[in-house]
mmCIF file of C-alpha atoms in Angstrom:
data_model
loop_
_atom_site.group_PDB
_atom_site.id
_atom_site.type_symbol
_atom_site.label_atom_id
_atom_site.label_comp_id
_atom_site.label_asym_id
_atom_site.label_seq_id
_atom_site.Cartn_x
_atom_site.Cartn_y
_atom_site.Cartn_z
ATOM 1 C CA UNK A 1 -20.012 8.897 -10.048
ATOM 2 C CA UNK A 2 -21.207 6.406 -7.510
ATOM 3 C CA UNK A 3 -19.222 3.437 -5.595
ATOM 4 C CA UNK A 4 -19.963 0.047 -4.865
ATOM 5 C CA UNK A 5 -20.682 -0.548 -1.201
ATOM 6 C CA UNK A 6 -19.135 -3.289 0.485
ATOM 7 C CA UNK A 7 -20.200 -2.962 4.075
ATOM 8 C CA UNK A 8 -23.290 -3.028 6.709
ATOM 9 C CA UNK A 9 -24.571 0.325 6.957
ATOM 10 C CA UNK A 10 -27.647 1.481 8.378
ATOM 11 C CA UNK A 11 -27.520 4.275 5.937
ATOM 12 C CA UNK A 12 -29.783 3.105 2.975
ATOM 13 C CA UNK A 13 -27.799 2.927 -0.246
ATOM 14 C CA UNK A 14 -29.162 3.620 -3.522
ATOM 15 C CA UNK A 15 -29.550 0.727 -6.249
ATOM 16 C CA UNK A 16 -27.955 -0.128 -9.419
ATOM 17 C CA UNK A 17 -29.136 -2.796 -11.867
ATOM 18 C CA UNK A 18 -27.217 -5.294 -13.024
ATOM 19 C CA UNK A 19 -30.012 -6.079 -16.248
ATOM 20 C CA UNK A 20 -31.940 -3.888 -17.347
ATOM 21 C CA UNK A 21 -35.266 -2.907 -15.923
ATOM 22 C CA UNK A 22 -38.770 -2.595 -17.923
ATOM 23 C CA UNK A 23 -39.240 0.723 -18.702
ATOM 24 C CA UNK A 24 -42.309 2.165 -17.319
ATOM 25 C CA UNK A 25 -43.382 3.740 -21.174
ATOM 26 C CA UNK A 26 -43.228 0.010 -22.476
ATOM 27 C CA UNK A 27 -44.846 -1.824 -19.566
ATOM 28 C CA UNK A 28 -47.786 -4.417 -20.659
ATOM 29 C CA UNK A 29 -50.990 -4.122 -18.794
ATOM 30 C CA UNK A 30 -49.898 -7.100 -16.993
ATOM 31 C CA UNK A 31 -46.966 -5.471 -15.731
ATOM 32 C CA UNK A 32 -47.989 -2.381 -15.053
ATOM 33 C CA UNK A 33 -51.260 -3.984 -12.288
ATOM 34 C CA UNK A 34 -48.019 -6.178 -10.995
ATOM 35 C CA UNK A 35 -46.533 -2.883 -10.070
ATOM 36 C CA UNK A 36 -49.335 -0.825 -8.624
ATOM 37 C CA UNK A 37 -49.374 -3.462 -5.849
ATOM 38 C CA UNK A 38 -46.059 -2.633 -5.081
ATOM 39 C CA UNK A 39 -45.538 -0.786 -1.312
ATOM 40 C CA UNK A 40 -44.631 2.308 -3.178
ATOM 41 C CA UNK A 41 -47.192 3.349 -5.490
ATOM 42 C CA UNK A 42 -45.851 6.727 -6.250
ATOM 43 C CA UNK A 43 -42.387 6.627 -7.515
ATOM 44 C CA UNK A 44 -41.359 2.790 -9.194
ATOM 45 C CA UNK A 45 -37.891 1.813 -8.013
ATOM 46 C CA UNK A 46 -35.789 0.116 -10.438
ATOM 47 C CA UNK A 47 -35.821 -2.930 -8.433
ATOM 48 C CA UNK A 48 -39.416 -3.096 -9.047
ATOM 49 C CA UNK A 49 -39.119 -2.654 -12.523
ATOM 50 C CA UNK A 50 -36.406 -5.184 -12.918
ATOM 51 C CA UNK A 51 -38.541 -7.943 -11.293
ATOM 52 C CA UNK A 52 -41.305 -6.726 -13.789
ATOM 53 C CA UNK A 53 -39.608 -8.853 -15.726
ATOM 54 C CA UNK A 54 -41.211 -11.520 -14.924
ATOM 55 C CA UNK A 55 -44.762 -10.102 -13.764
ATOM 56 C CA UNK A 56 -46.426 -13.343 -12.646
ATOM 57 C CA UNK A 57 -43.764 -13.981 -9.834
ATOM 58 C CA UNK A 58 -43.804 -10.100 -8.804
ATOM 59 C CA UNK A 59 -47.555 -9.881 -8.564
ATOM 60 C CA UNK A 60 -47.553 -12.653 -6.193
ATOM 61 C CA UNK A 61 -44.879 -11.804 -4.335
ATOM 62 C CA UNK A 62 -45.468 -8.273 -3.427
ATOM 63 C CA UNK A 63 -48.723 -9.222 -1.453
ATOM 64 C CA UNK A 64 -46.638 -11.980 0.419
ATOM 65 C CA UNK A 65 -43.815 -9.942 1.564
ATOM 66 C CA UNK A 66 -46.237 -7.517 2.783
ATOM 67 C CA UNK A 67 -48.179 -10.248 4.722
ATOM 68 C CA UNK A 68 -45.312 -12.032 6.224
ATOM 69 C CA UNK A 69 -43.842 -8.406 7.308
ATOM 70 C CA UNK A 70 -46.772 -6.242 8.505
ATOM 71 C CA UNK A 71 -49.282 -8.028 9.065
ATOM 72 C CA UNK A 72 -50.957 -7.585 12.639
ATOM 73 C CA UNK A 73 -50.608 -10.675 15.228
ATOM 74 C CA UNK A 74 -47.726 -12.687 15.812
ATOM 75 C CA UNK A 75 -44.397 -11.819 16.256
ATOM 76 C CA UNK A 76 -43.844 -8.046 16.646
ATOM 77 C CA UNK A 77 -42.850 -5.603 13.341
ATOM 78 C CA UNK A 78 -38.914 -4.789 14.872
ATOM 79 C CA UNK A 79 -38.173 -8.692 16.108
ATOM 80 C CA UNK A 80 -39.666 -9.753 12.331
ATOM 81 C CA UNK A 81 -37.156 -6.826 10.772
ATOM 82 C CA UNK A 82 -34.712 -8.452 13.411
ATOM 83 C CA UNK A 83 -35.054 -12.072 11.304
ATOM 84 C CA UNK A 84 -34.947 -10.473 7.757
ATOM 85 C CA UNK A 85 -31.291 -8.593 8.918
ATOM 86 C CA UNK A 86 -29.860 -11.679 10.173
ATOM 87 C CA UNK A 87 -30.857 -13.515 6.791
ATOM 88 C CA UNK A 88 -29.359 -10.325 5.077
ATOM 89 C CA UNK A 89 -26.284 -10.145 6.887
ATOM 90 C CA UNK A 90 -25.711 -13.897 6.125
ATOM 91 C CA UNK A 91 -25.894 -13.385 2.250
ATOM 92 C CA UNK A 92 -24.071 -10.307 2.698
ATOM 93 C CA UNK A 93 -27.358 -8.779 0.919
ATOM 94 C CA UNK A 94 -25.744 -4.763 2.165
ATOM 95 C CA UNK A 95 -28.854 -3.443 0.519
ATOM 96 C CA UNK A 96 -31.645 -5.726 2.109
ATOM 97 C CA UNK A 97 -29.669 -5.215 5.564
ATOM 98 C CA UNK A 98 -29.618 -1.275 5.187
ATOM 99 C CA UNK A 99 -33.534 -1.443 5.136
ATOM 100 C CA UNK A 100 -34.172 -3.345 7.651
ATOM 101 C CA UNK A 101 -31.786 -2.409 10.650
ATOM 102 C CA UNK A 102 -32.711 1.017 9.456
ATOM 103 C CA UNK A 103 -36.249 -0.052 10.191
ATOM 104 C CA UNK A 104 -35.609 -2.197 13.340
ATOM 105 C CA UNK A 105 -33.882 0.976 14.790
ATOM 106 C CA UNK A 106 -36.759 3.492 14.183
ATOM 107 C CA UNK A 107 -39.412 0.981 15.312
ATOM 108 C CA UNK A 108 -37.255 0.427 18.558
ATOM 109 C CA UNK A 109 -36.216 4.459 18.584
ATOM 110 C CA UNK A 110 -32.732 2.659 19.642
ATOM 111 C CA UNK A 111 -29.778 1.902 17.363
ATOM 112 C CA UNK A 112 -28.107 -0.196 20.182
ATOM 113 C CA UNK A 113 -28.870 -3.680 18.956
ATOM 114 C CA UNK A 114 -27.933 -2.798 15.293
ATOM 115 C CA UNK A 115 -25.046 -0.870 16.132
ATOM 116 C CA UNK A 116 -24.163 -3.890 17.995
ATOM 117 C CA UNK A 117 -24.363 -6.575 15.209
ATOM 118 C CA UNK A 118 -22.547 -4.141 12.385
ATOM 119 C CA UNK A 119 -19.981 -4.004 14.653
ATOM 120 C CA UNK A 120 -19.333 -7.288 16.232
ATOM 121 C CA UNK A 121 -21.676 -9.996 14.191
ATOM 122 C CA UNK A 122 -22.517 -12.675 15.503
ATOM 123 C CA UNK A 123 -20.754 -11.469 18.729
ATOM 124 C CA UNK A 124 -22.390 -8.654 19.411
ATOM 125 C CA UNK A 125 -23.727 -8.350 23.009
ATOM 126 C CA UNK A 126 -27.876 -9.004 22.840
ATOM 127 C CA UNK A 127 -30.592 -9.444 25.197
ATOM 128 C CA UNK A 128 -31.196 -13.336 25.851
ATOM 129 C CA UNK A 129 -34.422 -13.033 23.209
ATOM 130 C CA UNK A 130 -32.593 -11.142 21.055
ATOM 131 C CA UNK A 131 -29.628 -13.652 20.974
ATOM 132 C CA UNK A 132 -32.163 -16.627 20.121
ATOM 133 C CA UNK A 133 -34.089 -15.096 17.972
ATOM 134 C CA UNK A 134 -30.825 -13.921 16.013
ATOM 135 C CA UNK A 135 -29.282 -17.076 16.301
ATOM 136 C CA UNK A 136 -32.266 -18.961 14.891
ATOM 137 C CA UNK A 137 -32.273 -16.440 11.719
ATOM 138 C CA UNK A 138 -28.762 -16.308 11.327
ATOM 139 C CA UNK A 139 -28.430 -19.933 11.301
ATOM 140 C CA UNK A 140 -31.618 -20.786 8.792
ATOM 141 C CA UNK A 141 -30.132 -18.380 6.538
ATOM 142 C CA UNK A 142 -27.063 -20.819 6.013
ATOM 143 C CA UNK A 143 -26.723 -23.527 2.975
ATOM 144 C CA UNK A 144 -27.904 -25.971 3.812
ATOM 145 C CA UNK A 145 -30.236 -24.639 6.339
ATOM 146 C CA UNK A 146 -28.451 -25.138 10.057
ATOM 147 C CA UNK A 147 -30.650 -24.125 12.604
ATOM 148 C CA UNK A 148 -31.297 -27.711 15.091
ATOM 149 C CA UNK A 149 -32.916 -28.482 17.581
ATOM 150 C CA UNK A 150 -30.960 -26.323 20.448
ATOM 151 C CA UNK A 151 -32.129 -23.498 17.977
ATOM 152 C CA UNK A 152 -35.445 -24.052 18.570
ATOM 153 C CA UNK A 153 -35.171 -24.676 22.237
ATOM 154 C CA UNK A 154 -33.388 -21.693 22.891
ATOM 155 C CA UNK A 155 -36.702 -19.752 21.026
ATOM 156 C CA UNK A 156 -38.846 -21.636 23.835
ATOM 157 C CA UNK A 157 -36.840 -20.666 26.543
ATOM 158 C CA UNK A 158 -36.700 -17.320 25.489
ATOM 159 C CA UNK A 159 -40.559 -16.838 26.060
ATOM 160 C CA UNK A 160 -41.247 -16.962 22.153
ATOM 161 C CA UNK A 161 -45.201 -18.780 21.497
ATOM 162 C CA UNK A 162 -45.612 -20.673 18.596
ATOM 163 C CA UNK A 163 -47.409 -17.924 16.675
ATOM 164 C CA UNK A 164 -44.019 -15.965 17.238
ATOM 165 C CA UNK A 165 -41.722 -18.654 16.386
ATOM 166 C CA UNK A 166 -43.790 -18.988 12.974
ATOM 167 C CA UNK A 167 -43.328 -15.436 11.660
ATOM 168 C CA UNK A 168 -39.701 -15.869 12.411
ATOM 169 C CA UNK A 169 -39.035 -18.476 10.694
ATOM 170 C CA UNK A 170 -41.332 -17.144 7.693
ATOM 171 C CA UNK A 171 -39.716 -13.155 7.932
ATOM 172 C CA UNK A 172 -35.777 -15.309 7.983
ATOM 173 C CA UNK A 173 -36.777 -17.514 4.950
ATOM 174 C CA UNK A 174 -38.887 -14.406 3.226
ATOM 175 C CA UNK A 175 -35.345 -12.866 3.337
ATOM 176 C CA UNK A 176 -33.502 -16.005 1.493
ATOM 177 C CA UNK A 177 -35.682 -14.914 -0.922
ATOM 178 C CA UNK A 178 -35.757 -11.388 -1.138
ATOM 179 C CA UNK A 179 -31.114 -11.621 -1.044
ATOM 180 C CA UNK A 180 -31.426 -13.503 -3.983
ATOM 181 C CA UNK A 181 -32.722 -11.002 -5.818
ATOM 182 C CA UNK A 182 -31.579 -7.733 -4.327
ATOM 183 C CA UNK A 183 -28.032 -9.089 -3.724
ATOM 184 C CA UNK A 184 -27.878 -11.001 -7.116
ATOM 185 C CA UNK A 185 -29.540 -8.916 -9.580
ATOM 186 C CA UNK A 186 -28.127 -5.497 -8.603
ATOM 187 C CA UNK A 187 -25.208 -3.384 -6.458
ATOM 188 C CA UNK A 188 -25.833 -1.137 -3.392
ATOM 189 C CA UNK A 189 -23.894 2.259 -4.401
ATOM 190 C CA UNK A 190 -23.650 5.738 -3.157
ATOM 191 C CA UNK A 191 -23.254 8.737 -4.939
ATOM 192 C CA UNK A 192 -20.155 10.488 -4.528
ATOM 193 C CA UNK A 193 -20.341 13.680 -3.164
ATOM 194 C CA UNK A 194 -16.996 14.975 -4.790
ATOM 195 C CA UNK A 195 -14.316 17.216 -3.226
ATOM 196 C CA UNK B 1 -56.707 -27.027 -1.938
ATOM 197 C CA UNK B 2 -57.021 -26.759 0.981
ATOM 198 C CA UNK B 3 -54.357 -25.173 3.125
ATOM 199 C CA UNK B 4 -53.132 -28.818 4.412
ATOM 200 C CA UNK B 5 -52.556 -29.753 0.919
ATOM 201 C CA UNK B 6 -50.142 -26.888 0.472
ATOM 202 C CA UNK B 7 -46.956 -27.898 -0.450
ATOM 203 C CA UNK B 8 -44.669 -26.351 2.522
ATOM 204 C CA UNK B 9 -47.486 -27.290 5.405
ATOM 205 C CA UNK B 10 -48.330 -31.185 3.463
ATOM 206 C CA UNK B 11 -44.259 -31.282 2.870
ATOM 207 C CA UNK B 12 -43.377 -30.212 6.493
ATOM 208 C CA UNK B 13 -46.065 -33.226 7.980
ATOM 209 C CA UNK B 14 -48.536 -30.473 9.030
ATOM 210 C CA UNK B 15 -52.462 -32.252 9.710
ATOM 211 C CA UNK B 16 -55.089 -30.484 10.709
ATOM 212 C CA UNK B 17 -54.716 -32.641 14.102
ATOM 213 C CA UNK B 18 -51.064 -31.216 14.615
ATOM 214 C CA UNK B 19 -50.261 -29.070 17.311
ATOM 215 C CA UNK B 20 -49.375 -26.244 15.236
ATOM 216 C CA UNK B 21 -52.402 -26.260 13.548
ATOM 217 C CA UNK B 22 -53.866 -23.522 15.224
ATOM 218 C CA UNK B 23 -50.776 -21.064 14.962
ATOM 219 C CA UNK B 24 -50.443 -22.055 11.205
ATOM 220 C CA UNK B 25 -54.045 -21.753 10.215
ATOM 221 C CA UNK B 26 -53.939 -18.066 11.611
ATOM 222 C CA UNK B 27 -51.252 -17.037 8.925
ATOM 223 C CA UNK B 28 -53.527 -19.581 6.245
ATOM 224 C CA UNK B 29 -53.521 -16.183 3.791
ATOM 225 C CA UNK B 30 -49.262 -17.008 4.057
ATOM 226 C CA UNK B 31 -49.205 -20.587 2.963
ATOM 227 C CA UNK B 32 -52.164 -20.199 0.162
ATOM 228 C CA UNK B 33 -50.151 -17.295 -1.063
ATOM 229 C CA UNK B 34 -46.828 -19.146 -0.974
ATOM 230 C CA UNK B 35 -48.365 -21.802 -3.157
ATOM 231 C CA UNK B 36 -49.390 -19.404 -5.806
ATOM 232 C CA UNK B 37 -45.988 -18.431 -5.764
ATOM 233 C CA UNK B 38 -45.098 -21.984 -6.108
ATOM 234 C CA UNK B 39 -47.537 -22.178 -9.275
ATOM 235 C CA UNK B 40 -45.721 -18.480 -10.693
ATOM 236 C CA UNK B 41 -42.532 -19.569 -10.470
ATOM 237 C CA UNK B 42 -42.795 -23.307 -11.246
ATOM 238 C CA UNK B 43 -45.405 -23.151 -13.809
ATOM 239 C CA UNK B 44 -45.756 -19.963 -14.990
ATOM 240 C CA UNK B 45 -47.786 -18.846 -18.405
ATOM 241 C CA UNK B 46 -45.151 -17.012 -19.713
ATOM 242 C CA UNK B 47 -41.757 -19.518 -19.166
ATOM 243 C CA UNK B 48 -39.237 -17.617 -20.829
ATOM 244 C CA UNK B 49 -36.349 -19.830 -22.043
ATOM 245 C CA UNK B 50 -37.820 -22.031 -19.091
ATOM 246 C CA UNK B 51 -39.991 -24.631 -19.461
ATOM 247 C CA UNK B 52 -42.040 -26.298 -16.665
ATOM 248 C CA UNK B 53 -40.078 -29.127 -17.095
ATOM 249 C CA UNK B 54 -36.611 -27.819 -16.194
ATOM 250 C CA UNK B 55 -37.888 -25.340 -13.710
ATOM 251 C CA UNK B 56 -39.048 -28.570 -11.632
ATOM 252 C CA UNK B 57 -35.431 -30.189 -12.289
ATOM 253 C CA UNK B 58 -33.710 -27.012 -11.112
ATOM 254 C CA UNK B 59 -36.121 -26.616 -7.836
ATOM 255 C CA UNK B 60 -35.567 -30.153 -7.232
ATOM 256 C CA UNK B 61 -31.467 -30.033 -7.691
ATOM 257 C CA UNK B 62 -32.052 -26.682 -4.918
ATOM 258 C CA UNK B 63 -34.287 -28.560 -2.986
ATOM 259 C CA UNK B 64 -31.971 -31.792 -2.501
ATOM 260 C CA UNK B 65 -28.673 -29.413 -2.503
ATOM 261 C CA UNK B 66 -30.606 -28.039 1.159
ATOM 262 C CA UNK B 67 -31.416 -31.498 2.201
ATOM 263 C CA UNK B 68 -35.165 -31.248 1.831
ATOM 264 C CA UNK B 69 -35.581 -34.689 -0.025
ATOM 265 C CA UNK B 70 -39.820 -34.758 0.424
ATOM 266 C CA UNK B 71 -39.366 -31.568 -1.510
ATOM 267 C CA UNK B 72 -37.181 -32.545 -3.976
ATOM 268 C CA UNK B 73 -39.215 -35.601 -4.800
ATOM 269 C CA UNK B 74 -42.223 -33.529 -4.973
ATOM 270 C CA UNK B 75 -40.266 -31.294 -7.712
ATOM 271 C CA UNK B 76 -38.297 -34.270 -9.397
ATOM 272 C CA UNK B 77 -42.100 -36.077 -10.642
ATOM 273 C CA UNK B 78 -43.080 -33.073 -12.452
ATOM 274 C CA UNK B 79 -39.456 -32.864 -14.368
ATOM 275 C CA UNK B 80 -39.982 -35.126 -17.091
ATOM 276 C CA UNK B 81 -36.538 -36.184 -19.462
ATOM 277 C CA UNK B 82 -34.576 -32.799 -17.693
ATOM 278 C CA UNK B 83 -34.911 -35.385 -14.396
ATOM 279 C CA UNK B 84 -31.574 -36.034 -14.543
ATOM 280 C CA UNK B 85 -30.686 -32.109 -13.771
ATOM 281 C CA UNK B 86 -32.037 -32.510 -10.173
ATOM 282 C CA UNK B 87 -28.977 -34.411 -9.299
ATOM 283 C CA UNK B 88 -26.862 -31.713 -7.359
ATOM 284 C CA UNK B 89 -23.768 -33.427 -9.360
ATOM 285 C CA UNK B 90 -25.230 -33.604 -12.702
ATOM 286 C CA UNK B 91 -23.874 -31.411 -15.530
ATOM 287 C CA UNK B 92 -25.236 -30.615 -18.913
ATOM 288 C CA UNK B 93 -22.854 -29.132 -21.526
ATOM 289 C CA UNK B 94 -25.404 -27.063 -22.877
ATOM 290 C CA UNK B 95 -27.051 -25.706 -19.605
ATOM 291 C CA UNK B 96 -23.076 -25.727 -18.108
ATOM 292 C CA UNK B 97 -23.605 -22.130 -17.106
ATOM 293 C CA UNK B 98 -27.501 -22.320 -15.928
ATOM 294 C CA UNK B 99 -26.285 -24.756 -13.856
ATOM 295 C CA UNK B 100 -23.652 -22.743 -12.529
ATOM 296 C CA UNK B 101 -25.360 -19.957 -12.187
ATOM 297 C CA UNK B 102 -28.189 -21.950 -10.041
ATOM 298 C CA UNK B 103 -25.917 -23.378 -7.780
ATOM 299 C CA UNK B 104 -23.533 -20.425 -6.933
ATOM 300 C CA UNK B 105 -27.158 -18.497 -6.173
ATOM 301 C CA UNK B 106 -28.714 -20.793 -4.280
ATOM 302 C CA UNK B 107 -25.672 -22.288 -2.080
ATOM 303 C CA UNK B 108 -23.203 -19.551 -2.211
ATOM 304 C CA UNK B 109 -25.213 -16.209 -1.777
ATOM 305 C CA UNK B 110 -22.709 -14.205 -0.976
ATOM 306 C CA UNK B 111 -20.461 -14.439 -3.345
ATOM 307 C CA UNK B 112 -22.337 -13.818 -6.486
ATOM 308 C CA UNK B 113 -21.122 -10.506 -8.317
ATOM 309 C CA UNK B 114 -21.767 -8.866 -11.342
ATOM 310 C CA UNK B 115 -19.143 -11.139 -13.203
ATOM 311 C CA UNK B 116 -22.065 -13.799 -12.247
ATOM 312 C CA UNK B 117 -24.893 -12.005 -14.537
ATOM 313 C CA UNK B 118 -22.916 -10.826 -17.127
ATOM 314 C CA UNK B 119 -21.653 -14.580 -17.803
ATOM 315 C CA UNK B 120 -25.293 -15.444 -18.291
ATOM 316 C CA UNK B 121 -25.449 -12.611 -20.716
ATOM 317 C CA UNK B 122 -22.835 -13.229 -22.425
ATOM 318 C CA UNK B 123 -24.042 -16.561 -22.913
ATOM 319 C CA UNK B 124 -27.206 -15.759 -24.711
ATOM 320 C CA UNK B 125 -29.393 -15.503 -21.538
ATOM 321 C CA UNK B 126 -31.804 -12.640 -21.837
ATOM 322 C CA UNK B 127 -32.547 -10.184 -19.068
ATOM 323 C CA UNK B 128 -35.816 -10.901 -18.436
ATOM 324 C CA UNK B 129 -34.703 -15.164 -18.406
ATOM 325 C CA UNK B 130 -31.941 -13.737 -15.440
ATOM 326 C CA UNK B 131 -34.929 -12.408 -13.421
ATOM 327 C CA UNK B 132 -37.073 -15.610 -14.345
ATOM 328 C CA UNK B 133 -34.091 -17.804 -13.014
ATOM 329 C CA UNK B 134 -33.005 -16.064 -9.942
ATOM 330 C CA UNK B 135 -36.864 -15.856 -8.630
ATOM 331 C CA UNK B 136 -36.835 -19.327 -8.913
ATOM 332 C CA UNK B 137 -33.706 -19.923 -7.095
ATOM 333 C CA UNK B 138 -34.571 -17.458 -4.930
ATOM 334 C CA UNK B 139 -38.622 -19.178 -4.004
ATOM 335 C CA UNK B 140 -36.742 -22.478 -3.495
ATOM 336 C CA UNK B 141 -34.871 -20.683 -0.395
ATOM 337 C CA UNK B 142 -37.570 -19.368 0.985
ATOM 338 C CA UNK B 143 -39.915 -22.756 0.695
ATOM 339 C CA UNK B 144 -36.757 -25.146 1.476
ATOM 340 C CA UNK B 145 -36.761 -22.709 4.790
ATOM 341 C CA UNK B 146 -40.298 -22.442 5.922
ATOM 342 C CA UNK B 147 -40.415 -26.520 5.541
ATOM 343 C CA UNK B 148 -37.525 -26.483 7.721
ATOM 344 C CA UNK B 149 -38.415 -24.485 10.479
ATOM 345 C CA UNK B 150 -41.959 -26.019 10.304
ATOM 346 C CA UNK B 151 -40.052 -29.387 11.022
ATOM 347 C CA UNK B 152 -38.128 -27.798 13.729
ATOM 348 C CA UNK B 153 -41.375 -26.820 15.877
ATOM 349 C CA UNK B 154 -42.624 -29.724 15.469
ATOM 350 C CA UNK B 155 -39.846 -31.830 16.779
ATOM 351 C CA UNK B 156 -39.367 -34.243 14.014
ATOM 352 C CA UNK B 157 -36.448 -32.291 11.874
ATOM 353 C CA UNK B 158 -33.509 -34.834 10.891
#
C-alpha cells in the first residue's frame, strides 16, 4: 500500500500517475528519441513516460529544463534550485519541492535554509539574498503573477547582476511549468512500510 | 528568427539596443528553445483532440487571465472562429469542462486533485489529450512569467 503525501518533505516521494503512461514495449520511434534525452537515460520514470504522451512537447522540453537549470554562468545551481522550490511550494507541487530542496541542501551541504521554509514559509528566517531572491520566486509563482517593482529592487539591493536576476526569473517560471504537470497529472506517495 | 523576434523577448519590448541585451543574448539557446516549445505546444503535428485553432484561444484566455494582454493578442490572431474562448468569462457548453479544467490549472494550481483528471476522463477526454492540455496550460505559465519578469528588469512592468 502507499499514501498520498500532503506535506513539504525533503524526503523524495515516489510517483503515482493519475493517466496512464506509454508503455515502453509500445513506444513509437518518435517517442522513444523524446525519451533518451531525458536526464535519466537508464531507468524511464513514469513521469517521463506519461509526458510521452505527447512527444513533441517532451522532446523540447527536456533540453530546456536542463538549460535553464544547469547550465554554467549566471545565477548559481542551489540559488536557481532556491527559485524552482519557492514556485513549488506556491502550487503546493510536494513532489517538485522534494527534489529541489533536496538538491538545494546537498549543493549547500546545509539543510538550514530548507528546514527553515518547511517549517515557517514565507516566515522563515533567511539571509537578506536569500529573502529577495525567495520573495521574488514566491511571488511570480502567484496567479496572476505578483512580483512589482519593490520585488525587483530588493534583487538589486541584494547584490544580484542582471545575468542572475534572469535565471531567476527563468528557473521560478520553468517551475510554473514543470507544477503543472507533476502536481496535476500525478500524486506524491510513499510506500508503507507496515507494522 | 532571430532571437529578438522571439515571442517572450519581442513580447516583453526586448531590442537589440536594450540594456538587457547583453545578459539575454548570453542565455539566446533559452529563448530559441522556448519558442520551439511555443511551436510544440501551440502548433504541434500531432494535435490530439486539439486543433491549432483552440490551442491559440485557450493560451490566449491563460494569457489575459495573468494580465499579459501583448500576449494574449499575439495568441487571440491565430484563433480563428474558437476566438471567442479567449475571453476569461466565456463558456462553451460543449468544451464546459475543457474550460474548467484550463482555468482551475492555470489559476488555481494548488488545488487541482485527482477528482480534476478523472472528470476529463469521464468526459471522453483521452489520456494522451490530458497530457496535451495540461502542457499547454502549463507553457503558458512559464511564458506569461518570463515576459513578466523581463518587464520587471526593465522597468516598464504595469
Amino acid at each position: 500500500m502507499s499514501r498520498v503525501l500532503h506535506k513539504f518533505t525533503r524526503n523524495v516521494p515516489g510517483w503515482r500517475p493519475r493517466v496512464t503512461p506509454v508503455k515502453l514495449d509500445e513506444a513509437t520511434p518518435e517517442q522513444l528519441t523524446a525519451l533518451q534525452v531525458t536526464p535519466s537515460n537508464t531507468k524511464v520514470s513514469d513521469y517521463v513516460l506519461t509526458l510521452a504522451h505527447d512527444v513533441e512537447s517532451l522532446a523540447v522540453r527536456s533540453p530546456l529544463f536542463n538549460a535553464i537549470m544547469y547550465d554554467p554562468g549566471g545565477m548559481s545551481r542551489a540559488e536557481r534550485e532556491l527559485g524552482a522550490l519557492a514556485a513549488s511550494m506556491v502550487n503546493r507541487c510536494i513532489y517538485c519541492a522534494a527534489v529541489h530542496a533536496d538538491r538545494h541542501a546537498q549543493l549547500e551541504k546545509d539543510t538550514t535554509v530548507t528546514d527553515e521554509l518547511f517549517a515557517k514559509g514565507e516566515n522563515a528566517d533567511l539571509t537578506a539574498r536569500d529573502r529577495a531572491i525567495f520573495d521574488f520566486a514566491r511571488k511570480s509563482a502567484e496567479a496572476p503573477p505578483a512580483a512589482g517593482p519593490a520585488d525587483m529592487d530588493a534583487l538589486r539591493n541584494a547584490g544580484l547582476s542582471d545575468a542572475e536576476i534572469l535565471d531567476l526569473i527563468l528557473s521560478a517560471a520553468l517551475f510554473g511549468w514543470a507544477n503543472r504537470l507533476m502536481h496535476v497529472l500525478g500524486d506524491p506517495v510513499r510506500k508503507e512500510t507496515g507494522a | 528568427m532571430t532571437l529578438f523576434d522571439t515571442t517572450i523577448l519581442n513580447t516583453s519590448g526586448l531590442t537589440p539596443d536594450s540594456r538587457l541585451a547583453a545578459a539575454t543574448s548570453s542565455r539566446a539557446n533559452i529563448f530559441n528553445m522556448s519558442q520551439a516549445a511555443e511551436q510544440a505546444v501551440l502548433r504541434p503535428e500531432d494535435c490530439g483532440a486539439f486543433g491549432h485553432d483552440l490551442r491559440a484561444a485557450l493560451a490566449a484566455r491563460v494569457a489575459y487571465h495573468a494580465g499579459e494582454h501583448a500576449l494574449a493578442d499575439h495568441y487571440a490572431t491565430a484563433a480563428g472562429d474558437k476566438v471567442a474562448l479567449a475571453d476569461p468569462g466565456a463558456y462553451d457548453s460543449g468544451l464546459g469542462h475543457v474550460l474548467t479544467f484550463v482555468d482551475k490549472t492555470a489559476n488555481q494550481t494548488r488545488d487541482v486533485a485527482a477528482e480534476d483528471i478523472s472528470g476529463l476522463q469521464a468526459a471522453g477526454v483521452s489520456d494522451a489529450d490530458v497530457v496535451r492540455l495540461c502542457e499547454l496550460v502549463a507553457f503558458l505559465a512559464y511564458q506569461v512569467r518570463v515576459i513578466a519578469g523581463l518587464r520587471l528588469m526593465q522597468g516598464t512592468a504595469g
